[in-house]
Structure formats: structure tokens, C-alpha cells
Coordinates of C-alpha atoms in Angstrom, one line a residue:
Chain H
M1 CA 30.9 -2.1 43.2
S2 CA 31.6 -2.2 39.4
R3 CA 28.9 -3.5 37.2
S4 CA 29.3 -5.8 34.2
P5 CA 29.0 -4.4 30.7
G6 CA 25.7 -6.1 30.2
L7 CA 24.2 -4.5 33.2
R8 CA 25.5 -1.1 32.2
V9 CA 23.7 -1.4 28.9
L10 CA 20.6 -2.3 30.8
D11 CA 21.2 0.7 33.1
A12 CA 21.5 2.9 30.1
L13 CA 18.2 1.5 28.7
E14 CA 16.5 2.1 32.0
G15 CA 17.8 5.7 32.0
V16 CA 16.3 6.2 28.6
R17 CA 13.0 4.7 29.7
A18 CA 12.9 6.8 32.9
T19 CA 13.4 10.0 30.8
L20 CA 11.1 9.2 28.0
W21 CA 8.5 7.3 30.0
P22 CA 8.5 8.6 33.6
R23 CA 6.7 6.7 36.4
P24 CA 3.4 8.7 36.2
L25 CA 2.9 7.4 32.7
A26 CA 3.2 3.7 33.8
P27 CA -0.5 3.0 33.7
L28 CA -0.4 3.9 30.0
T29 CA 2.3 1.4 29.2
P30 CA 0.0 -1.2 27.7
W31 CA -1.5 1.4 25.4
A32 CA 1.9 2.5 24.3
F33 CA 2.7 -1.1 23.5
L34 CA -0.4 -1.4 21.4
V35 CA -0.2 1.9 19.5
P36 CA 2.2 0.6 16.7
A37 CA -0.1 -2.4 16.0
L38 CA -3.2 -0.2 16.1
L39 CA -1.6 2.2 13.6
L40 CA -0.4 -0.5 11.3
T41 CA -3.9 -2.2 11.3
G42 CA -5.2 1.4 10.8
L43 CA -3.7 1.3 7.3
L44 CA -6.3 -1.3 6.4
V45 CA -9.1 0.9 7.7
A46 CA -7.6 3.8 5.7
A47 CA -7.5 1.5 2.7
L48 CA -11.3 1.1 3.0
V49 CA -11.9 4.8 2.8
P50 CA -11.1 5.4 -0.9
L51 CA -13.0 2.3 -1.8
A52 CA -16.1 3.3 0.1
D53 CA -15.9 6.8 -1.4
A54 CA -15.5 5.4 -5.0
S55 CA -18.4 3.0 -4.4
L56 CA -20.7 6.1 -4.0
R57 CA -19.7 7.8 -7.2
Q58 CA -20.9 6.6 -10.6
L59 CA -18.5 6.4 -13.5
D60 CA -19.2 8.8 -16.3
R61 CA -18.6 6.7 -19.4
A62 CA -18.0 9.7 -21.6
T63 CA -15.0 11.1 -19.6
F64 CA -14.1 8.0 -17.6
R65 CA -14.2 10.0 -14.4
L66 CA -16.2 9.4 -11.2
D67 CA -19.1 11.7 -10.4
E68 CA -18.7 14.7 -8.2
S69 CA -21.8 13.8 -6.2
W70 CA -22.6 10.7 -4.2
S71 CA -25.3 8.2 -5.2
L72 CA -26.1 4.5 -4.6
A73 CA -26.2 3.8 -8.3
N74 CA -23.2 1.4 -8.2
Y75 CA -24.9 -0.7 -5.5
A76 CA -28.1 -0.8 -7.5
A77 CA -26.1 -1.8 -10.5
V78 CA -24.3 -4.7 -8.6
L79 CA -27.6 -6.0 -7.2
A80 CA -29.4 -5.7 -10.6
R81 CA -26.8 -7.7 -12.6
P82 CA -27.6 -11.5 -12.4
V83 CA -23.9 -12.3 -13.2
Y84 CA -22.9 -11.0 -9.8
G85 CA -25.7 -12.9 -8.1
V86 CA -24.5 -16.2 -9.7
M87 CA -20.9 -15.5 -8.7
A88 CA -22.0 -14.6 -5.1
L89 CA -24.0 -17.9 -4.8
R90 CA -21.1 -19.9 -6.3
T91 CA -18.7 -18.3 -3.8
L92 CA -21.0 -18.8 -0.8
G93 CA -21.8 -22.4 -1.8
G94 CA -18.2 -23.1 -2.4
A95 CA -17.2 -21.6 1.0
L96 CA -19.8 -23.7 2.8
I97 CA -18.7 -27.0 1.1
V98 CA -15.0 -26.2 1.6
T99 CA -15.5 -25.4 5.3
A100 CA -17.4 -28.6 5.9
V101 CA -15.0 -30.9 4.0
T102 CA -11.9 -29.2 5.5
L103 CA -13.2 -29.5 9.1
L104 CA -14.0 -33.2 8.5
L105 CA -10.5 -33.8 7.1
A106 CA -8.7 -31.6 9.7
F107 CA -10.3 -33.0 12.8
P108 CA -8.9 -36.6 12.7
Y109 CA -5.5 -35.2 11.7
A110 CA -5.4 -32.7 14.6
W111 CA -6.7 -35.3 17.1
L112 CA -4.1 -37.9 16.1
M113 CA -1.3 -35.3 16.1
V114 CA -2.2 -34.1 19.6
R115 CA -3.0 -37.6 21.1
T116 CA -0.4 -39.9 19.6
A117 CA 2.1 -41.3 22.1
R118 CA 4.7 -41.8 19.3
P119 CA 7.0 -38.8 18.8
A120 CA 8.0 -39.9 15.3
L121 CA 4.4 -40.0 14.1
R122 CA 3.7 -36.6 15.6
R123 CA 6.8 -35.2 13.8
L124 CA 5.7 -36.7 10.5
L125 CA 2.2 -35.2 10.9
L126 CA 3.7 -31.8 11.8
I127 CA 6.2 -31.7 9.0
S128 CA 3.6 -32.9 6.5
L129 CA 1.4 -30.1 7.7
F130 CA 4.0 -27.3 7.6
L131 CA 5.5 -28.2 4.2
P132 CA 2.4 -27.2 2.2
F133 CA 1.5 -24.4 4.7
F134 CA 4.9 -22.8 4.0
I135 CA 4.4 -23.1 0.2
G136 CA 2.2 -20.4 -1.2
Q137 CA -1.1 -20.7 -2.9
V138 CA 0.2 -20.0 -6.4
V139 CA 2.9 -22.6 -6.3
R140 CA 0.4 -25.2 -4.9
A141 CA -2.1 -24.3 -7.6
Y142 CA 0.7 -24.9 -10.1
G143 CA 1.3 -28.3 -8.5
W144 CA -2.4 -29.1 -9.0
L145 CA -2.2 -28.1 -12.7
V146 CA 0.6 -30.6 -13.1
V147 CA -1.4 -33.3 -11.3
L148 CA -4.8 -32.7 -12.9
G149 CA -3.9 -31.2 -16.3
Q150 CA -4.6 -32.9 -19.7
Q151 CA -1.2 -34.6 -19.8
G152 CA -0.9 -34.6 -16.0
L153 CA -0.2 -37.3 -13.5
A154 CA -3.9 -38.3 -12.9
N155 CA -4.7 -38.7 -16.6
S156 CA -1.4 -40.5 -17.3
L157 CA -2.4 -43.0 -14.6
L158 CA -5.9 -43.4 -16.0
A159 CA -4.6 -43.8 -19.5
A160 CA -2.2 -46.5 -18.3
L161 CA -5.1 -48.3 -16.8
G162 CA -7.1 -48.0 -20.0
L163 CA -9.6 -45.6 -18.5
P164 CA -11.0 -42.4 -20.1
P165 CA -9.4 -39.1 -19.0
L166 CA -10.8 -37.1 -16.2
T167 CA -11.9 -33.5 -16.6
I168 CA -11.7 -31.9 -13.2
L169 CA -9.4 -29.0 -14.0
Y170 CA -11.3 -25.8 -14.9
T171 CA -14.5 -27.1 -13.2
F172 CA -16.2 -26.1 -9.9
P173 CA -15.1 -29.4 -8.1
G174 CA -11.5 -28.7 -9.3
V175 CA -11.5 -25.3 -7.6
L176 CA -12.9 -26.9 -4.4
V177 CA -10.1 -29.5 -4.4
G178 CA -7.5 -26.8 -4.6
L179 CA -9.2 -24.8 -1.9
V180 CA -9.6 -27.7 0.6
Q181 CA -5.9 -28.5 0.2
Y182 CA -5.0 -24.9 0.7
M183 CA -7.2 -24.5 3.9
L184 CA -6.3 -27.8 5.6
P185 CA -3.2 -26.6 7.4
F186 CA -5.0 -23.5 8.6
A187 CA -7.8 -25.6 10.1
V188 CA -5.5 -28.1 11.7
L189 CA -3.4 -25.4 13.3
M190 CA -6.5 -23.7 14.7
L191 CA -7.9 -27.1 16.0
A192 CA -4.7 -28.5 17.6
P193 CA -4.4 -26.0 20.6
A194 CA -8.1 -26.5 21.4
L195 CA -7.7 -30.3 21.4
T196 CA -4.6 -30.0 23.6
A197 CA -6.8 -28.2 26.1
V198 CA -9.2 -31.2 26.3
P199 CA -7.5 -33.4 28.9
E200 CA -7.0 -37.0 27.6
E201 CA -8.3 -38.2 31.0
V202 CA -11.7 -36.9 30.1
E203 CA -11.8 -39.1 27.0
L204 CA -10.5 -42.1 29.1
A205 CA -13.1 -41.5 31.8
S206 CA -15.9 -41.4 29.2
A207 CA -14.6 -44.7 27.8
G208 CA -14.1 -46.2 31.2
L209 CA -17.7 -45.4 32.1
G210 CA -18.8 -47.5 29.1
A211 CA -19.4 -44.9 26.4
T212 CA -18.7 -46.1 22.9
P213 CA -15.9 -44.3 21.0
L214 CA -18.5 -42.6 18.8
R215 CA -20.5 -41.4 21.9
T216 CA -17.3 -40.1 23.5
L217 CA -16.4 -38.2 20.3
W218 CA -19.9 -36.8 19.9
R219 CA -20.8 -36.0 23.5
V220 CA -17.3 -35.2 25.0
V221 CA -14.6 -34.4 22.6
L222 CA -16.5 -32.3 20.0
P223 CA -18.2 -30.1 22.5
L224 CA -15.0 -29.5 24.5
A225 CA -13.1 -28.8 21.2
R226 CA -15.7 -26.2 20.1
P227 CA -13.5 -23.2 20.5
G228 CA -11.1 -24.7 18.0
L229 CA -13.8 -25.8 15.6
V230 CA -15.3 -22.3 15.7
A231 CA -12.0 -20.7 15.0
A232 CA -11.1 -23.1 12.3
G233 CA -14.5 -22.8 10.7
V234 CA -14.4 -19.0 10.7
V235 CA -10.9 -18.8 9.2
V236 CA -11.6 -21.4 6.5
F237 CA -14.9 -19.9 5.6
T238 CA -13.7 -16.3 5.3
L239 CA -10.5 -17.2 3.5
T240 CA -12.5 -19.3 1.0
L241 CA -15.2 -16.6 0.6
T242 CA -12.6 -14.1 -0.4
D243 CA -10.1 -16.2 -2.3
F244 CA -8.9 -15.1 -5.7
A245 CA -5.9 -17.3 -6.8
M246 CA -7.4 -20.8 -6.6
P247 CA -10.6 -20.0 -8.5
E248 CA -8.6 -18.0 -11.1
I249 CA -6.0 -20.7 -11.6
M250 CA -7.9 -24.0 -11.0
G251 CA -11.1 -22.6 -12.6
G252 CA -9.3 -21.0 -15.5
G253 CA -11.8 -18.2 -15.6
T254 CA -14.8 -20.4 -15.9
N255 CA -15.6 -20.6 -12.2
D256 CA -14.6 -17.2 -10.8
F257 CA -15.4 -16.3 -7.2
I258 CA -16.6 -12.9 -6.1
A259 CA -13.0 -11.6 -5.5
S260 CA -12.4 -11.8 -9.3
A261 CA -15.4 -9.5 -9.8
V262 CA -13.7 -6.8 -7.7
Y263 CA -10.4 -7.3 -9.5
D264 CA -12.0 -7.3 -13.0
A265 CA -14.1 -4.2 -12.2
F266 CA -11.0 -2.3 -11.3
F267 CA -8.5 -3.6 -13.9
Q268 CA -10.5 -4.7 -16.8
L269 CA -13.7 -2.6 -16.8
G270 CA -11.8 0.4 -15.3
D271 CA -14.7 1.2 -13.1
P272 CA -13.6 1.9 -9.5
G273 CA -17.1 2.8 -8.5
L274 CA -18.5 -0.6 -9.4
G275 CA -15.4 -2.4 -8.0
G276 CA -15.7 -0.4 -4.8
A277 CA -19.3 -1.3 -4.4
I278 CA -18.6 -5.0 -4.8
A279 CA -15.6 -4.7 -2.4
I280 CA -17.7 -2.9 0.3
L281 CA -20.6 -5.4 -0.1
M282 CA -18.1 -8.3 0.2
T283 CA -16.4 -6.9 3.2
A284 CA -19.8 -6.2 4.9
V285 CA -21.2 -9.7 4.3
G286 CA -18.0 -11.4 5.4
S287 CA -17.7 -9.2 8.6
L288 CA -21.3 -9.8 9.4
A289 CA -21.0 -13.5 9.1
V290 CA -17.8 -13.6 11.3
G291 CA -19.4 -11.2 13.8
A292 CA -22.5 -13.4 14.1
V293 CA -20.5 -16.5 14.7
L294 CA -18.2 -14.8 17.2
A295 CA -21.2 -13.2 19.0
L296 CA -22.8 -16.7 19.3
F297 CA -19.7 -18.7 20.3
G298 CA -17.0 -16.2 21.4
L299 CA -13.6 -15.7 19.9
G300 CA -12.5 -19.3 20.5
T301 CA -8.9 -20.0 19.7
L302 CA -9.2 -17.1 17.2
G303 CA -8.7 -14.7 20.2
Y304 CA -5.1 -13.7 21.1
V305 CA -5.8 -14.2 24.8
E306 CA -8.2 -16.2 26.8
E307 CA -11.6 -14.5 27.2
R308 CA -12.6 -13.4 30.6
R309 CA -16.3 -13.8 31.3
Chain I
M1 CA -19.9 -53.8 14.4
S2 CA -16.5 -53.9 15.9
R3 CA -15.4 -51.2 18.4
G4 CA -12.4 -50.4 16.2
W5 CA -14.2 -49.1 13.2
L6 CA -14.0 -45.5 14.3
L7 CA -10.2 -45.9 14.8
W8 CA -9.9 -47.3 11.3
L9 CA -12.0 -44.4 9.9
L10 CA -9.7 -42.0 11.7
V11 CA -6.5 -43.7 10.4
G12 CA -8.1 -43.8 6.9
L13 CA -8.8 -40.1 6.9
V14 CA -5.4 -39.2 8.2
V15 CA -3.7 -41.3 5.5
L16 CA -5.9 -39.6 2.9
D17 CA -4.9 -36.2 4.4
L18 CA -1.2 -37.0 4.2
A19 CA -1.5 -38.0 0.5
F20 CA -3.6 -35.0 -0.3
L21 CA -1.3 -32.6 1.5
A22 CA 1.9 -34.0 -0.1
L23 CA 0.6 -34.6 -3.7
P24 CA 1.2 -31.2 -5.3
T25 CA 4.6 -30.8 -3.6
L26 CA 5.9 -34.2 -4.6
V27 CA 4.6 -33.9 -8.1
V28 CA 6.2 -30.5 -8.6
L29 CA 9.5 -31.9 -7.3
I30 CA 9.4 -34.8 -9.7
A31 CA 8.5 -32.5 -12.6
S32 CA 11.4 -30.1 -11.8
F33 CA 13.8 -32.9 -12.9
T34 CA 12.1 -33.3 -16.3
P35 CA 14.7 -33.7 -19.0
G36 CA 12.5 -32.6 -21.9
T37 CA 10.5 -29.5 -22.6
I38 CA 7.2 -30.9 -21.5
I39 CA 6.3 -32.6 -18.2
A40 CA 5.5 -36.2 -18.7
F41 CA 4.4 -39.1 -16.4
P42 CA 6.2 -41.4 -15.8
P43 CA 9.3 -39.1 -16.1
E44 CA 11.5 -39.9 -19.0
G45 CA 14.7 -39.4 -17.0
L46 CA 16.4 -37.1 -14.6
S47 CA 18.0 -33.8 -15.4
L48 CA 19.0 -30.6 -13.7
R49 CA 18.7 -28.5 -16.9
W50 CA 15.7 -26.5 -15.6
Y51 CA 17.6 -25.6 -12.4
A52 CA 20.6 -24.5 -14.5
A53 CA 18.2 -22.5 -16.7
L54 CA 17.0 -20.6 -13.7
L55 CA 20.4 -19.3 -13.0
D56 CA 20.5 -17.8 -16.5
R57 CA 17.2 -15.9 -15.9
P58 CA 17.8 -12.5 -14.5
D59 CA 14.1 -11.9 -14.1
F60 CA 13.8 -14.9 -11.9
L61 CA 16.8 -14.0 -9.8
R62 CA 15.6 -10.4 -9.3
A63 CA 12.1 -11.5 -8.4
L64 CA 13.5 -14.0 -5.9
W65 CA 15.7 -11.2 -4.3
R66 CA 12.7 -8.9 -4.2
S67 CA 10.6 -11.5 -2.4
L68 CA 13.3 -12.1 0.1
L69 CA 13.5 -8.4 0.7
V70 CA 9.7 -8.3 1.2
G71 CA 10.1 -11.1 3.8
L72 CA 12.8 -9.2 5.6
V73 CA 10.9 -5.9 5.7
C74 CA 7.8 -7.7 6.9
T75 CA 9.6 -9.6 9.6
A76 CA 11.5 -6.5 10.8
L77 CA 8.3 -4.7 11.3
A78 CA 6.2 -7.5 12.7
V79 CA 8.6 -8.7 15.4
P80 CA 8.6 -5.5 17.5
I81 CA 5.1 -4.4 16.7
G82 CA 3.5 -7.8 17.2
T83 CA 5.5 -8.7 20.3
L84 CA 4.6 -5.4 22.1
A85 CA 0.9 -5.8 21.1
A86 CA 0.8 -9.4 22.3
L87 CA 2.4 -8.5 25.6
A88 CA -0.1 -5.6 26.1
L89 CA -3.1 -7.9 25.3
A90 CA -2.0 -10.9 27.3
R91 CA -0.4 -9.2 30.2
F92 CA -2.8 -6.4 31.2
R93 CA -6.5 -6.3 31.8
L94 CA -7.4 -3.6 29.3
R95 CA -10.7 -1.9 29.2
G96 CA -12.3 -2.9 25.9
G97 CA -10.0 -5.9 25.5
T98 CA -12.4 -7.9 23.3
A99 CA -13.0 -4.9 21.1
L100 CA -9.2 -4.5 20.7
Q101 CA -8.9 -8.2 19.8
V102 CA -11.6 -7.9 17.2
Y103 CA -10.0 -4.8 15.7
L104 CA -6.6 -6.5 15.5
L105 CA -8.3 -9.4 13.7
L106 CA -9.5 -7.0 10.9
P107 CA -6.7 -8.3 8.6
F108 CA -8.7 -11.6 8.6
T109 CA -12.1 -10.2 8.1
I110 CA -11.3 -7.7 5.3
P111 CA -10.9 -9.7 2.1
L112 CA -7.4 -9.7 0.7
V113 CA -8.5 -8.4 -2.7
V114 CA -10.1 -5.5 -0.9
S115 CA -7.1 -4.9 1.3
G116 CA -4.9 -5.1 -1.8
I117 CA -6.8 -2.6 -3.9
G118 CA -7.3 -0.3 -1.0
L119 CA -3.6 -0.3 0.0
M120 CA -2.8 0.3 -3.7
L121 CA -4.9 3.5 -3.6
V122 CA -3.4 4.6 -0.2
F123 CA 0.1 3.8 -1.2
G124 CA -0.5 5.6 -4.5
Q125 CA -1.4 8.8 -2.6
L126 CA 1.7 8.4 -0.5
G127 CA 3.9 7.9 -3.6
W128 CA 5.0 4.4 -2.5
L129 CA 4.0 2.4 -5.5
G130 CA 6.7 0.9 -7.8
R131 CA 9.0 0.1 -4.9
V132 CA 9.6 -3.1 -3.1
W133 CA 9.6 -2.2 0.6
P134 CA 6.0 -1.1 0.7
V135 CA 5.0 -4.7 -0.4
G136 CA 6.7 -5.8 2.9
V137 CA 4.7 -3.3 4.9
A138 CA 1.5 -4.6 3.2
A139 CA 2.5 -8.2 3.9
C140 CA 3.0 -7.3 7.6
V141 CA -0.3 -5.6 7.8
I142 CA -2.3 -8.5 6.4
N143 CA -0.5 -11.2 8.4
L144 CA 0.1 -9.4 11.7
P145 CA -2.4 -11.7 13.5
F146 CA 0.0 -14.6 13.1
M147 CA 2.7 -12.7 14.9
I148 CA 0.4 -11.7 17.7
W149 CA -1.0 -15.2 18.1
A150 CA 2.5 -16.7 18.3
V151 CA 3.8 -14.3 21.0
A152 CA 0.5 -14.2 22.9
A153 CA 0.6 -18.0 23.2
A154 CA 4.0 -17.7 24.8
V155 CA 2.9 -14.9 27.1
N156 CA -0.1 -16.9 28.2
H157 CA 2.3 -19.7 29.3
L158 CA 4.6 -17.3 31.2
D159 CA 4.3 -17.2 34.9
P160 CA 3.5 -13.6 35.9
D161 CA 5.2 -14.3 39.3
L162 CA 8.6 -14.4 37.5
E163 CA 8.3 -10.7 36.5
N164 CA 6.9 -9.8 39.9
A165 CA 9.7 -11.6 41.6
A166 CA 12.3 -9.7 39.5
Q167 CA 10.6 -6.4 40.3
S168 CA 10.3 -7.1 44.0
L169 CA 14.0 -8.1 44.1
G170 CA 14.7 -4.6 42.9
A171 CA 15.1 -5.0 39.2
P172 CA 14.0 -1.8 37.4
P173 CA 11.2 -2.3 34.8
T174 CA 13.6 -2.3 31.8
H175 CA 15.9 -4.9 33.4
A176 CA 12.9 -7.2 34.2
F177 CA 11.6 -6.8 30.7
V178 CA 14.9 -7.6 29.0
T179 CA 16.2 -10.3 31.3
V180 CA 12.9 -12.0 32.3
T181 CA 10.0 -11.2 30.0
L182 CA 11.8 -11.3 26.6
P183 CA 13.7 -14.6 27.1
A184 CA 10.5 -16.2 28.4
V185 CA 8.5 -15.3 25.3
M186 CA 11.4 -15.8 22.9
P187 CA 10.1 -19.1 21.5
G188 CA 6.9 -17.2 20.5
I189 CA 8.9 -14.4 18.9
V190 CA 11.1 -16.8 16.9
T191 CA 8.0 -18.8 15.7
G192 CA 6.2 -15.6 14.7
A193 CA 9.2 -14.2 12.9
L194 CA 9.7 -17.4 10.8
V195 CA 6.0 -17.7 10.0
M196 CA 5.8 -14.0 9.0
F197 CA 8.9 -14.3 6.8
I198 CA 7.6 -17.3 5.0
L199 CA 4.1 -15.9 4.5
A200 CA 5.6 -12.6 3.1
V201 CA 7.9 -14.5 0.7
N202 CA 4.8 -16.3 -0.5
E203 CA 2.5 -13.3 -0.5
F204 CA 0.7 -13.1 -3.8
L205 CA -2.6 -11.2 -4.1
V206 CA -1.7 -8.0 -2.4
S207 CA 1.7 -7.9 -4.2
L208 CA -0.2 -8.3 -7.5
M209 CA -1.8 -4.9 -6.8
L210 CA 1.3 -3.2 -5.5
V211 CA 4.0 -4.2 -8.0
D212 CA 4.7 -3.0 -11.6
A213 CA 6.7 -4.7 -14.3
R214 CA 10.0 -3.5 -12.6
T215 CA 9.1 -4.7 -9.1
V216 CA 7.5 -8.1 -9.8
T217 CA 7.9 -10.5 -6.8
L218 CA 8.4 -14.2 -7.2
P219 CA 4.8 -15.4 -6.6
V220 CA 3.5 -12.8 -9.1
L221 CA 6.1 -14.0 -11.6
V222 CA 4.9 -17.6 -11.2
Y223 CA 1.2 -16.5 -11.5
N224 CA 1.9 -14.6 -14.7
A225 CA 3.8 -17.6 -16.1
I226 CA 1.0 -20.0 -15.3
R227 CA -1.4 -17.9 -17.2
S228 CA 0.7 -18.2 -20.4
I229 CA 2.1 -21.7 -20.7
I230 CA 3.0 -24.5 -18.3
T231 CA 6.7 -25.4 -18.7
P232 CA 9.1 -27.4 -16.5
D233 CA 11.0 -24.2 -15.5
L234 CA 8.1 -23.3 -13.3
A235 CA 8.5 -26.6 -11.5
A236 CA 12.1 -25.7 -10.8
V237 CA 10.9 -22.3 -9.4
S238 CA 8.4 -24.1 -7.3
A239 CA 11.1 -26.5 -6.0
V240 CA 13.0 -23.3 -4.8
Y241 CA 9.9 -22.6 -2.7
V242 CA 9.9 -26.2 -1.4
G243 CA 13.5 -25.7 -0.4
L244 CA 12.7 -22.5 1.4
A245 CA 9.9 -24.1 3.3
L246 CA 12.1 -27.0 4.4
V247 CA 14.7 -24.6 5.7
A248 CA 12.1 -22.8 7.7
I249 CA 10.7 -26.0 9.1
L250 CA 14.2 -27.1 10.1
L251 CA 14.9 -23.8 11.8
L252 CA 11.6 -23.9 13.6
D253 CA 12.2 -27.4 14.8
R254 CA 15.8 -26.7 15.9
L255 CA 15.1 -23.3 17.6
V256 CA 11.7 -23.9 19.3
G257 CA 10.4 -27.3 18.4
L258 CA 7.4 -27.9 16.1
D259 CA 5.4 -29.0 19.2
I260 CA 4.9 -25.3 20.1
F261 CA 1.9 -25.3 17.7
L262 CA 0.2 -28.0 19.7
R263 CA 0.2 -26.1 23.0
S264 CA -3.0 -25.0 24.4
R265 CA -3.5 -21.2 24.2
K266 CA -4.7 -21.2 27.8
S267 CA -2.2 -20.8 30.6

């Protein structure tokens, strides 16, 4: 029996597989599938090594070289400088506010997108979500400069109404506005699959049994949507905690987040030791926060596959 | 109080969301048609002069080309690597599966500024700095979770009996993989590929560390220009990004349907 060309290609592939990956190796197949991703992600682990090493060596201001021997002097310097404490508090406070506001704004959007019976409305919501999601942070920040700048849209409108101009650009609230708008699509995309997993019948049953909509939301929908809320919260919080572009552009250097301190230590102060110490501290605090949330609530929709308990 | 107030609050918040999401994009599009040298509201007319000006700027065209190249390198790496990883995670009960998932989420827990400077040091050792393709590698590393999510979601919806049926009907493993598994998870692969491409074309912070004056990518070019002076030509550059995003959304909608993002991750 002659075989089609397509089948012959498959036969050839199967031959290659049988030679390179004989049957006894079959139990290792999933690991072979994982190795490239593990190695690629390993580049990030490798990227932490020189930073950790530099963080343990003090810069000699006379020669501009790092010390031969290790010390914790850089960490002591970071913790001793109030300017970094102020920046860390601003970053942490900003991340908490942005996470809360983003979740509040994202939840109704995701709920309506998942529950609406009108395909046209769902499309509108999806496209409105993806358009900004697919436009990078720098371009969106530029858009906000045009909206909020001195001669921008907002102030032109205010002037037309005879109102005094608004100063929001280059302030802390201005940075938060840019960040919330940047994070909103991430949050909705994390929430939507979790809300889909909540059967609509459960909501209807709750209402049918006489629960008010608020009670249904509070006692039924929110608890069942927890995996999505956790994932969205974690993603928004960590992305905000470590953001660089929005505070730089929307804050104009007046409201830098901690990422700017790492950047400035490397590229303005020329002190890789100090920069490395801030980088390692920042990574540690962020990872601990994420680790604590995940240990409490599980991976939620952040996980690639459903968790087996 | 009427029973409908919660619904009205919901509708109100969604309308606010829609305006908030669209505002910078719409304003940039309007500004890109500015006839004069400064952006004014209301616009004083319509003109394509800033689009025409872009075509006369070799630095812009080269940066655009480099960013597209970064997107291609990133996608070419992410598709096979992310697909295989997602299949392995979603298909097999691996010892230490949760630890593996957490490890593969590292790109999210390590701050981008840290990844960027660390990769700059590593790439410097490898002699990769000052070229464009390593930026694509970096973009792939930091965004790989998106690829794995997209494919894993498709695998979670795949009925394992299909593969078993193929195998028990005598299909060798490779045949079953190519003719049953891959087509079944193709929507996830296409989704992941498009998202990876767009994220790489937009990638800013890590690029900032990895490029020099000769290898500036488009987002870095925009960032550097913002820091000097705000002129309408940047609005036209931004409009190029809006166009790219629209093309990607259209492709996503045609090839797999945007609804794929609403599916539950559970099977």
C-alpha cells in the first residue's frame, strides 16, 4: 500500500524520533519538553548572579573599582539613606493604592464581559481592552502627557469652561493615574477566566433564593472568583512595585519609584555595588510578598495548570 | 433603595473604564493629525504632514525595523519553547509540578529593571551587546509566561482521550502529536505567538539596558524623545503603534476569536 506524501513526512519524523529518543526514554519526555523553557528562564537566574556579587562589594571611590573582598557595606548604605526609605514607602503605598483601585475598576468590566448575553457588547469590551493592552507603556504615557500637559486636552477644556488649570502631571496622583490605566487590562484578563468558571446558575440560584444582588456579589461571586482576584492582585501589585517608565515619565523625576533608584545607581552614580544591593533587596521583598500570597491562597489563575490538591 | 442601584453602579464603572482605557489612544490619534508644530485642543485642522515627516526620518524607520525584528526573534523562540513547556506542564503529572510552575513564573517576580541590568551584564560577558537579536531573546525570557498560559489553557481544554484514541488505533507518537495534539492546541499557539510579538515590539525597559545608539528600538526612541520635547511627530509614531495593535487584534479575532481570553483555565 502506497502512503501519501504527508504520511511519509510523518514517518520520517517518527524515524528521527525513534532514533534520537528511543522508547526507554519515553518517561523522560515531559522533562525533555521542559528543558528549553527551564534554560531560557535560567538566563534570568544567571542575570541575578553578577548583581548579587556586585552588591557584596563596595565601590572604591578613588579607583572606581569594586572591592576584592565581600562585605555588607552596600546594604548598610541603602538602609541608612533616608532617600531610599522615602522612595520605598512611596513605591509600596503607590502599589497598594493602584492594586485596590485597579481591582475595583476591573471587576465590573470583567464581570459584564463574561456575563453579557449581547455578542456586540462583549466584542466592544474585548477590543477596548486589547487596544491599550497592545500599545506599550511608553506610548500610553505619551498619550497621558498630551491629555494632562499644560496645553493639553484637560486644561484646554477647563480653560474653555473658565476654570483654573489642573496640575496633575508630575505629581504622585498623576503617576497613579498612568499606572492604573496601564494595569487595568492585565487585571481584567486575569479575572475573566476565573469569572467564567463561576457558573451563572449559581448567581441565579442565589437571587432566586431571595438574596439581594449585593449579598449575591459579596457571599457568592467574590468568594468563587477568588483565584482570579488573587492572580490579578499579585500581577498588578508586583508590576506596579517594580515599574520604571510611568513614574519616570508621568512623575517627571519628582516622584520616582524604587526601580529608578536601581537605574540611577548604575547609570548615574556609576556604583554597581549600591545598585546591586537595591536590586537584590527589591527582588527579595517582591518575591516574599508574592510567595506569602501564593502560600496563603494558592496559584489561582496565575498557575499554568489547575492545581491538584 | 431600588434593587437596580448595583446594576447602575456596575454600568457606571464600566463606562468610566471604557473612557479611561480609550482616552490616551484617542487623544494621540487626534494629535497625530495636527497641522501646526504644537499640539492644540481643539485641533486647528487636519494634516498628514507628521506622517509624511516620519518617512523622511531614517532613525525612525530603522528603529521600527529593529523592533519588528525583536518581535520576530522573540516569537520564533517563544512558540516552540513555550508550547513544549505548556504541554509538559498540562499533560503530565510531574513530580514537583508546583515548584516548576513557580520557577517558570520567575520572569514576573523578578523586577524588570533587575532583569534588564542583570541581562545586560550577562550579555556583556557573552559579547552580545550592541546587536538587535539578543533584545529579542530578552523579550522572550521576560514574557514567556504569556506564551505558556496561552498554550496551557488550550491543553487544559483538550480531551486526553483524543490522543489515547490515536495511539490505540496504532498511530506512532509523532503522528499523534502532529495530527492530533498540535491542531487541538493551535488556537493557544496562535494567541500566544501574537501576544508575544506585540509585547516584544512594545518592550521598553529591558531594551533600554541592552541597546546602544546604533541599535535603538522604537519604544526607546519614543522614550528618549519624550524626555526632550513633546512634538506632534511622536503622536504620529504612536499612531503607528495603534495601527500595529489594531492589526494584531484583527488577526486574533479572525484566527482564534477574542473570546478565547474569556475561557476558564479549568478543563
